XYZ file of C-alpha atoms in Angstrom:
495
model
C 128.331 55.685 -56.689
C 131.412 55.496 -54.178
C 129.809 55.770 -50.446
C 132.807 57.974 -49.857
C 132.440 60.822 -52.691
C 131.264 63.284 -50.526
C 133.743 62.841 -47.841
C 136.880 63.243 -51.038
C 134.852 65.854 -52.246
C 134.797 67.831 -48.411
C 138.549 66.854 -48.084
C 139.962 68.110 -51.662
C 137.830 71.005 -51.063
C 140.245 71.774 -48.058
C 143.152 72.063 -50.182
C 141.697 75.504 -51.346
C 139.937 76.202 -48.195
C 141.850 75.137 -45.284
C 145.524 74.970 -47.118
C 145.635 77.391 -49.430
C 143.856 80.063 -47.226
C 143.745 78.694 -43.609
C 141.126 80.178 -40.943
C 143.068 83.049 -39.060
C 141.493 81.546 -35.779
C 139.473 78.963 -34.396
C 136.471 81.309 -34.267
C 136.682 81.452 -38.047
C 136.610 77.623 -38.619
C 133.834 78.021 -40.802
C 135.222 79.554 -43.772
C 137.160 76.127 -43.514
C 134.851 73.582 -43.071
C 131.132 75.035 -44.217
C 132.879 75.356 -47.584
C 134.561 71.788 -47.734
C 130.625 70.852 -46.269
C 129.041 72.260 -49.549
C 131.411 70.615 -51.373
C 129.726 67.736 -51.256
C 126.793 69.377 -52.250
C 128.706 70.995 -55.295
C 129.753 67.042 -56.270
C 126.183 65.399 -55.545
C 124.589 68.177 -58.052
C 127.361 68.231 -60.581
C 128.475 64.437 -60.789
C 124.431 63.109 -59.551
C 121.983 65.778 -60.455
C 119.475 67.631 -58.642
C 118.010 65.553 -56.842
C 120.752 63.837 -55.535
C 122.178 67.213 -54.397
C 118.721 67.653 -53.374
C 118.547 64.913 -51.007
C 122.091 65.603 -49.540
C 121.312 69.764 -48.835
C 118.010 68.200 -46.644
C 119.983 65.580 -44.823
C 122.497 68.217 -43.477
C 120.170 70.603 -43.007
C 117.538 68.262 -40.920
C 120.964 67.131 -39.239
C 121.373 70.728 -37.728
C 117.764 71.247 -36.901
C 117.460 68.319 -35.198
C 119.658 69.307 -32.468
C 117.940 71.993 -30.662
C 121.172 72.888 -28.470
C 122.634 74.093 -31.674
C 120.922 76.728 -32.328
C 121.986 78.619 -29.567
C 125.954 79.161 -31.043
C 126.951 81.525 -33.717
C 128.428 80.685 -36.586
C 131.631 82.613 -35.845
C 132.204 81.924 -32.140
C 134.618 83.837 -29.905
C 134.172 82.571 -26.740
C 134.793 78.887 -26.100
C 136.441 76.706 -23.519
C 138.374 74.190 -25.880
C 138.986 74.697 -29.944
C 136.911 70.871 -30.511
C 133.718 72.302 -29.709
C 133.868 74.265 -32.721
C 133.639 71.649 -35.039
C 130.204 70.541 -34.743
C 127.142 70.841 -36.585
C 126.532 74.944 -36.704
C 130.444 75.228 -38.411
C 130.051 72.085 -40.907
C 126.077 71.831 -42.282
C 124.599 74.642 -40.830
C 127.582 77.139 -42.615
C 127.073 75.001 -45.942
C 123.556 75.437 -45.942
C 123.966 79.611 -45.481
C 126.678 79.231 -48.183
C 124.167 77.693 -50.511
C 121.232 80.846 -49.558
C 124.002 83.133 -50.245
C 125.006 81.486 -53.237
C 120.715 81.705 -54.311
C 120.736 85.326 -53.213
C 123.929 86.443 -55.581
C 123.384 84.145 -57.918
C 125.828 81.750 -59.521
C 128.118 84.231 -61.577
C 128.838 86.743 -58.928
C 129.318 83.673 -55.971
C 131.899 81.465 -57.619
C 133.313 84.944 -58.796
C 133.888 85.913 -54.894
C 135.013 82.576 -53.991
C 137.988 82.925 -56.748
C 138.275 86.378 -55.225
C 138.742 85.294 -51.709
C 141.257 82.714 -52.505
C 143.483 84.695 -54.812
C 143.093 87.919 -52.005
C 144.353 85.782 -49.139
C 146.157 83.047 -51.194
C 149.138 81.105 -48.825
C 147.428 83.200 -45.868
C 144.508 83.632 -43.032
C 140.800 84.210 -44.225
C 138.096 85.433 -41.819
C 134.222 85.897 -42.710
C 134.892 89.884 -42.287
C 137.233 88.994 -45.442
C 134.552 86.133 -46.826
C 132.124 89.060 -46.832
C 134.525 92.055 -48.261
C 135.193 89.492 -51.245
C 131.816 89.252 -51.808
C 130.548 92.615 -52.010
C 133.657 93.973 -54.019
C 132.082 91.364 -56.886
C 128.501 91.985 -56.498
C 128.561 95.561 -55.755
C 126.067 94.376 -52.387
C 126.703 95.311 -48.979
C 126.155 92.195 -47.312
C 126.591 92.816 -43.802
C 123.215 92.167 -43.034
C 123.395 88.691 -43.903
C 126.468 88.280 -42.420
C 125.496 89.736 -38.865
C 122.246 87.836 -39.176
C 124.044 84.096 -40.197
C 127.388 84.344 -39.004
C 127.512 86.268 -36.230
C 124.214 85.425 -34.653
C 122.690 82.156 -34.104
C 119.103 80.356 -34.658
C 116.954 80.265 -37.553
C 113.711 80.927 -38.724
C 110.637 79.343 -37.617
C 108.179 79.813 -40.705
C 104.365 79.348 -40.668
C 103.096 79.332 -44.122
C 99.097 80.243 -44.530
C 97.920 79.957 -47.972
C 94.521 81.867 -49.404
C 92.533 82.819 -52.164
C 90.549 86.205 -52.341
C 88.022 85.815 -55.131
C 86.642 89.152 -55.228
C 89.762 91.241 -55.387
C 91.599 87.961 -57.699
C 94.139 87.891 -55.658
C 96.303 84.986 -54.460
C 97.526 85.395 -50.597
C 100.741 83.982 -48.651
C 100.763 84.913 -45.156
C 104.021 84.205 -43.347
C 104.802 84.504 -39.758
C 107.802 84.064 -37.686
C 107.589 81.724 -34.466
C 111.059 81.400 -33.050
C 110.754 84.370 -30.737
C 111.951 88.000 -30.236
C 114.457 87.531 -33.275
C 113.568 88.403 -36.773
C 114.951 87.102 -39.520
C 115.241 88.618 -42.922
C 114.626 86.500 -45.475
C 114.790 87.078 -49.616
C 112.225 84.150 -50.357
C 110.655 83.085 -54.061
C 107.305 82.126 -54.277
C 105.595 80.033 -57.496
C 101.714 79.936 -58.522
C 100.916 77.675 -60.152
C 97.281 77.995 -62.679
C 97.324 74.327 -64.468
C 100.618 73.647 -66.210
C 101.143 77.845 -66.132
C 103.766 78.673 -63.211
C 104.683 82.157 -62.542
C 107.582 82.758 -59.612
C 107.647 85.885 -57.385
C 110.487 87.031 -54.978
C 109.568 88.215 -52.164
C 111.799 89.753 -48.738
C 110.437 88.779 -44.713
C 111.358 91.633 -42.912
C 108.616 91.470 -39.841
C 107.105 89.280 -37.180
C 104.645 88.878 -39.639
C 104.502 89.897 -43.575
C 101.283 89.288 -46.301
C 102.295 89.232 -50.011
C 99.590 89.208 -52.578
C 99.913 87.948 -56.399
C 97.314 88.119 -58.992
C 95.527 85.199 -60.240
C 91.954 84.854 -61.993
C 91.132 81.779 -60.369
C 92.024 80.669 -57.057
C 95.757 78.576 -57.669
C 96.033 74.850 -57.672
C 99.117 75.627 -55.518
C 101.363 78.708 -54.406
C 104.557 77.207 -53.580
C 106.856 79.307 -50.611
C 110.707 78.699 -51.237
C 110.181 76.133 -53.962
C 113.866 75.685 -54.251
C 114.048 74.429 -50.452
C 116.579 77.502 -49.961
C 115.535 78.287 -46.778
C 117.546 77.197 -43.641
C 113.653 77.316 -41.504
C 111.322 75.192 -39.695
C 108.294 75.441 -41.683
C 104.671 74.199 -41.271
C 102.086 75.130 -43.826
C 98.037 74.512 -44.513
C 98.656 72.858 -47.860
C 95.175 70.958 -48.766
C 95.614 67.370 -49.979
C 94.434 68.735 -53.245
C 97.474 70.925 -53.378
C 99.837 68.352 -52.340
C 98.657 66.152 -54.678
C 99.010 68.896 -57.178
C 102.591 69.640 -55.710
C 103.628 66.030 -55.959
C 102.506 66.099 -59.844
C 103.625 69.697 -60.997
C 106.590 70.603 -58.985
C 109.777 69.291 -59.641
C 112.110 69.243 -56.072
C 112.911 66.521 -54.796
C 111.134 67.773 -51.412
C 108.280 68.342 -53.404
C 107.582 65.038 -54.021
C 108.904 63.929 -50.819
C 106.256 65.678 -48.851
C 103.539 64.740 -50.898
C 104.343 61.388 -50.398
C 104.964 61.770 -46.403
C 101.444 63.114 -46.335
C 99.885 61.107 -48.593
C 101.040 58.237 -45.857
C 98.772 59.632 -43.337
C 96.318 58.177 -45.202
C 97.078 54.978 -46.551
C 93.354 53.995 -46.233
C 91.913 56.930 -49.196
C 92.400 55.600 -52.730
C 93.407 58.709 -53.824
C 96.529 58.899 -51.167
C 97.500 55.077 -52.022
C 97.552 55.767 -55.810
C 99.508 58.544 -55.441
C 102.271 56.201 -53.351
C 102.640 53.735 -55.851
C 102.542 55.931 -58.537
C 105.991 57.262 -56.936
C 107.251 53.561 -56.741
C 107.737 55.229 -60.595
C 109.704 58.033 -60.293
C 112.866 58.121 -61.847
C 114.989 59.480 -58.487
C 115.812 55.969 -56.981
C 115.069 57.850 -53.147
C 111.801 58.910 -54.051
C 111.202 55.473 -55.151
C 112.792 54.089 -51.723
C 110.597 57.011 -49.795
C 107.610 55.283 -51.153
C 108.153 52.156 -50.305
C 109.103 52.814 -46.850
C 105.975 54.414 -46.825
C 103.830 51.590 -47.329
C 105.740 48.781 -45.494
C 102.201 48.965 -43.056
C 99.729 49.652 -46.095
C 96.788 46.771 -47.380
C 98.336 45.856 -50.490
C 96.249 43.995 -53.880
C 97.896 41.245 -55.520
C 98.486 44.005 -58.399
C 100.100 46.496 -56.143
C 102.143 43.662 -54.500
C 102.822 42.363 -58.089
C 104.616 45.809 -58.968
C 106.609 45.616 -55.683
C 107.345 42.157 -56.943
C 108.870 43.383 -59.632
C 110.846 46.560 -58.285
C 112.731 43.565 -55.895
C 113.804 41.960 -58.999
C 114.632 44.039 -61.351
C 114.873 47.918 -60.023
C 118.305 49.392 -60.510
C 118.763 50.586 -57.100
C 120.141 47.984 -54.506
C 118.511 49.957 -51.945
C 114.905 50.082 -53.489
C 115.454 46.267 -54.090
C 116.579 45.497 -50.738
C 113.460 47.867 -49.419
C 110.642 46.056 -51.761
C 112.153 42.585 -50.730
C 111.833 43.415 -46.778
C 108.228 44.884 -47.619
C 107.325 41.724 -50.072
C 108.641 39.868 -46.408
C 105.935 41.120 -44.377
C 103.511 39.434 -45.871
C 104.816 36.039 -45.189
C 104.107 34.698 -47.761
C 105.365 31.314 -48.865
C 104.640 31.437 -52.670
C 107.409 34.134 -52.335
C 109.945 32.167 -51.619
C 111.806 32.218 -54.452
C 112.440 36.250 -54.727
C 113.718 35.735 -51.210
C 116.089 33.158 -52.355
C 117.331 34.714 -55.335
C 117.757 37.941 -53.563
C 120.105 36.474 -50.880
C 122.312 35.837 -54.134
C 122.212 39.411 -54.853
C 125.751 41.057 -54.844
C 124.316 43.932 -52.532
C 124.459 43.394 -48.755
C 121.326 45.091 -48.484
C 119.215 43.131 -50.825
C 121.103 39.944 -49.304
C 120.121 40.631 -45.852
C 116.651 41.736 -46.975
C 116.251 38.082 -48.406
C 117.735 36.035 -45.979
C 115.242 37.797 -43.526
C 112.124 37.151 -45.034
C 113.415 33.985 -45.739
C 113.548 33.109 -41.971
C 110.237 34.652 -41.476
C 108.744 31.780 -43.597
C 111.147 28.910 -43.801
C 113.565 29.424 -40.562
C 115.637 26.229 -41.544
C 116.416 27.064 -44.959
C 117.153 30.238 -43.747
C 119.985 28.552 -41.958
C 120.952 26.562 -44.661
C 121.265 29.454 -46.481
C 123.837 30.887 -43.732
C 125.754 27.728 -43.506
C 126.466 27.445 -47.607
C 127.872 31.468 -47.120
C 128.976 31.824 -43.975
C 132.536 31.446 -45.526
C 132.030 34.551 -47.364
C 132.103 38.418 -46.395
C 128.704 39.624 -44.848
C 128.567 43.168 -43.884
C 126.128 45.270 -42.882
C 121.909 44.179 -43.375
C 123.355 40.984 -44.388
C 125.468 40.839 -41.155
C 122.575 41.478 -39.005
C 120.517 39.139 -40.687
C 123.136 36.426 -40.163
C 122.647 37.469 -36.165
C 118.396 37.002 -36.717
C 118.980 33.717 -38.590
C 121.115 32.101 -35.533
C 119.527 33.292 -32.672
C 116.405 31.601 -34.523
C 117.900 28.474 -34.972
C 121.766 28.591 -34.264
C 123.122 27.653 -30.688
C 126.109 27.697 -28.721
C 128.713 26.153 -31.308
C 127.411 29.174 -33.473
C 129.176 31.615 -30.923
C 132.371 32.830 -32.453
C 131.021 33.230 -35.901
C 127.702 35.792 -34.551
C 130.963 37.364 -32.660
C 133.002 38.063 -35.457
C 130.012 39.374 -37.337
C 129.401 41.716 -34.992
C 133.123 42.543 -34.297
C 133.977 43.257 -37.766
C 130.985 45.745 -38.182
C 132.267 49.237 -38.601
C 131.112 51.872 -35.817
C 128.016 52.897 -36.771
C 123.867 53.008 -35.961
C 123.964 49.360 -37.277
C 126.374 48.121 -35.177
C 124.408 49.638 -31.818
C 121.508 48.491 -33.489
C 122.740 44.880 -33.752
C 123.744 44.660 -30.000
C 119.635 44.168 -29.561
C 119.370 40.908 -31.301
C 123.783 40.139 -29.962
C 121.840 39.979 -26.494
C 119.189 37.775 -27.821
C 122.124 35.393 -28.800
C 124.363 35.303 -25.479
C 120.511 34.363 -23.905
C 121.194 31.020 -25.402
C 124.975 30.806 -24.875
C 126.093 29.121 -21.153
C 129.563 29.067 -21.314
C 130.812 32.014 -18.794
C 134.129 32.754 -21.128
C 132.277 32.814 -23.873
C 129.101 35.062 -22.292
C 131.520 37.413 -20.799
C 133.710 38.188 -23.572
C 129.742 38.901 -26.155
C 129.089 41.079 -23.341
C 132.360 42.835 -23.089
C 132.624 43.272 -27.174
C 129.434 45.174 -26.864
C 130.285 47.593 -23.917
C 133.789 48.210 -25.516
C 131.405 49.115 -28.756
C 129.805 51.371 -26.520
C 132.978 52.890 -25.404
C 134.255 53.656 -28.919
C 131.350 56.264 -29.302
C 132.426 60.154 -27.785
C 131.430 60.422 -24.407
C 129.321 63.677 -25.489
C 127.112 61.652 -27.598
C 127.981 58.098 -25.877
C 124.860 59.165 -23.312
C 122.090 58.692 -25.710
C 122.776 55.260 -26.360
C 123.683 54.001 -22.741
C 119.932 53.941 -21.594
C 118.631 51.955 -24.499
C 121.561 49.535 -24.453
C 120.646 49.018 -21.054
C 117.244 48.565 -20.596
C 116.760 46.288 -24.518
C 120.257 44.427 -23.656
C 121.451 43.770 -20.766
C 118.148 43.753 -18.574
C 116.441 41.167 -20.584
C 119.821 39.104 -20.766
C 120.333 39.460 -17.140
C 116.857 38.067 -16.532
C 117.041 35.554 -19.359
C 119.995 33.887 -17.351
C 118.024 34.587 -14.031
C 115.378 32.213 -15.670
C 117.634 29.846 -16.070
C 119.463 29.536 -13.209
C 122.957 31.190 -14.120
C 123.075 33.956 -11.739
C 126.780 34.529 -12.180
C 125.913 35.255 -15.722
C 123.057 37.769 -14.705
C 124.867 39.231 -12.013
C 127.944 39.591 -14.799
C 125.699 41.505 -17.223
C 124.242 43.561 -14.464
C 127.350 44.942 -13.737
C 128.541 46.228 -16.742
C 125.175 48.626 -16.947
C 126.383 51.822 -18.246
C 126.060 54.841 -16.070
């Protein structure tokens, strides 16, 4: 689909929430954005499916919890020096992903019902959560101020520790969950699924304690007991899932994170037959990330020639660019000559990432063709892995003249991890070049990259760029004599 769905999808959604019933302050800037957030959620599942919506609720999720200083703000903040810091990632994905447990906890009828309530309530005016939440209850008959003291006016989230058991003289099955993330409890409506062969049988559940037991009966000890098995959750969560289990998981459950984690531990051990099977048997699933997971997974696994066959053939012929692009940089590994071919063909692909992937592992095992390659399309538009594997192919075996066409490729990337990315092997380059106007003006392109990023995020980046850029460029021209160059690149070290 269109890389930019999700973003028209968050910024329609605003003309309901946002226009047609604005935030009454900056405090409330959630009822604004967390629902133009889930929006894109709401257009993954509707216009992609499950999965899809699947894999977008985890990425914004893992994007919150990833940031340990945000879990110290509320969700509704009062108190704040200037009105930006309240769009960050606690108002955006962390309110979309407590839209989407409230949505689970009401279910759909009575949510969408509240959301048409809310907007026709405070249509042309101000909404707040206190009138978010009022909307709510008057269509579910629930008083919901619980949630809504716990999720939007509080801040943090649960840390869940998941112990599975079997007790075979009572028959029962046993979940034992416990809360790590301090003096706060959380409470939680959770399902839970046990699974007895191809029988499944789901259970809901409510955390109310530090620590809370739930028992379920079963005959035989489970092949798996599932905890939130629709990923509802906004947690940290750590388990003592057997292999056996995951295994289980990976063939019996459906979520996309059910498969995902499967596969993520079956790639802890790479070396066990059983864990490699189960790998490439996801190189078959039909959700084209699960396929991509997998193959990331075994970029550093000992391949057959039958396994490596079937990777073979996912680089010619899967639909996916991605997965193509991803089995053509693992077939490149290998270095292997007799490959040659699929590497050349895939440079002709019409996806950037399946281009670059080729003309990489084409210079890993034939560095001048590789080149020739570049010269017969440098004419043409190269963005992204295809850009940066332009960059790898010249500082192999381009030189000075090559100068203004690496520059422009790196110029006309848009700001993004790539682009920062690509100022590694930029440095690499300007090693080679000796002309001071030239040497000065690939080092200032990078720093005013550099600049482009917010300062409150620019900081993270300014270490690396200095100690894999400029460092080794500084004392690549030490080495060869140019110490007006080194001093040059010294100097524009970021602080």
């Amino acid at each position: 689909g269109n890389r930019w769905e999700s973003t028209i999808a968050h910024e329609l959604f605003h003309h309901w929430f946002g226009d047609y019933v604005t935030a009454e302050s900056w405090s409330n800037i959630t009822v604004n954005e967390s629902f133009a957030d889930y929006s894109e959620f709401l257009w993954a599942e509707h216009a992609h499916g499950a999965d899809e919506a699947a894999f977008h609720q985890y990425q914004a999720a893992q994007g919150y919890l990833s940031n340990p200083t945000e879990s110290a703000k509320d969700l509704v903040r009062f108190h704040y020096e200037d009105k930006e810091e309240v769009f960050d990632l606690v108002s955006y994905q962390k309110g979309g992903r407590i839209l989407h447990m409230l949505r689970q906890y009401l279910g759909d009828p009575a949510f969408f019902a509240g959301l048409n309530r809310y907007l026709t309530e405070n249509r042309l005016g101000t909404g707040s959560a206190h009138k978010l939440r009022m909307a709510f209850e008057a269509v579910s008959g629930k008083d919901l101020n619980w949630f809504f003291n716990q999720w939007y006016f509080g801040n943090g989230h649960p840390k869940l520790n998941i112990s599975y058991g079997y007790d075979a003289d009572k028959k029962m099955a046993t979940v034992f969950v416990k809360q790590n993330q301090g003096d706060k409890i959380f409470t939680l409506p959770a399902e839970i699924d046990v699974y007895t062969g191809n029988a499944k049988k789901r259970y809901t559940v409510w955390l109310r304690n530090k620590a809370d037991s739930f028992y379920f009966p079963a005959a035989t000890a489970p092949d798996l007991v599932n905890f939130d098995p629709e990923r509802t959750l906004l947690a940290e969560k750590s388990s003592n899932k057997t292999k056996e289990q995951y295994f289980f998981q990976f063939n019996q459950a459906k979520h996309y994170l059910d498969r995902r984690e499967a596969i993520d531990y079956a790639g802890k051990s790479l070396g066990e037959p059983a864990s490699l099977a189960l790998v490439m048997k996801a190189l078959e699933d039909p959700f084209f990330r699960i396929r991509l997971r997998a193959l990331i997974t075994l970029q550093n696994a000992k391949l057959d020639p039958s396994q490596l066959a079937k990777i073979k053939a996912m680089a010619q012929q899967d639909p996916a660019a991605l997965v193509r692009g991803q089995a053509v940089t693992l077939l490149g590994k290998t270095k292997d000559a007799s490959l040659a071919p699929v590497f050349v063909a895939a440079t002709k692909d019409s996806s950037y990432s399946v281009a670059g992937a080729g003309l990489e592992a084409w210079l890993a095992i034939d560095p001048k063709g590789a080149f020739a390659r570049y010269q017969a399309i440098k004419d043409q538009p190269a963005k992204g892995p295809l850009s940066l594997a332009i960059t790898k192919v010249l500082i192999a075996e381009g030189n000075e003249n090559d100068f203004e066409a690496v520059l422009k490729n790196f110029a006309d990337m848009p700001l993004s991890l790539d682009k920062i990315n690509a100022m590694e092997n930029l440095g690499k380059f300007l090693a080679k070049v000796k002309d001071e106007t030239k040497f000065k003006k690939g080092v200032d392109q990078m720093v005013a990259t550099l600049e482009e990023i917010p300062a409150g995020f620019r900081g993270q980046f300014s270490g690396p760029f200095n100690n894999n850029v400029l460092k080794p460029l500084a004392a690549a021209k030490e080495a060869q004599g140019q110490q007006n160059l080194a001093d040059y690149a010294k100097s524009k070290m970021m602080k």
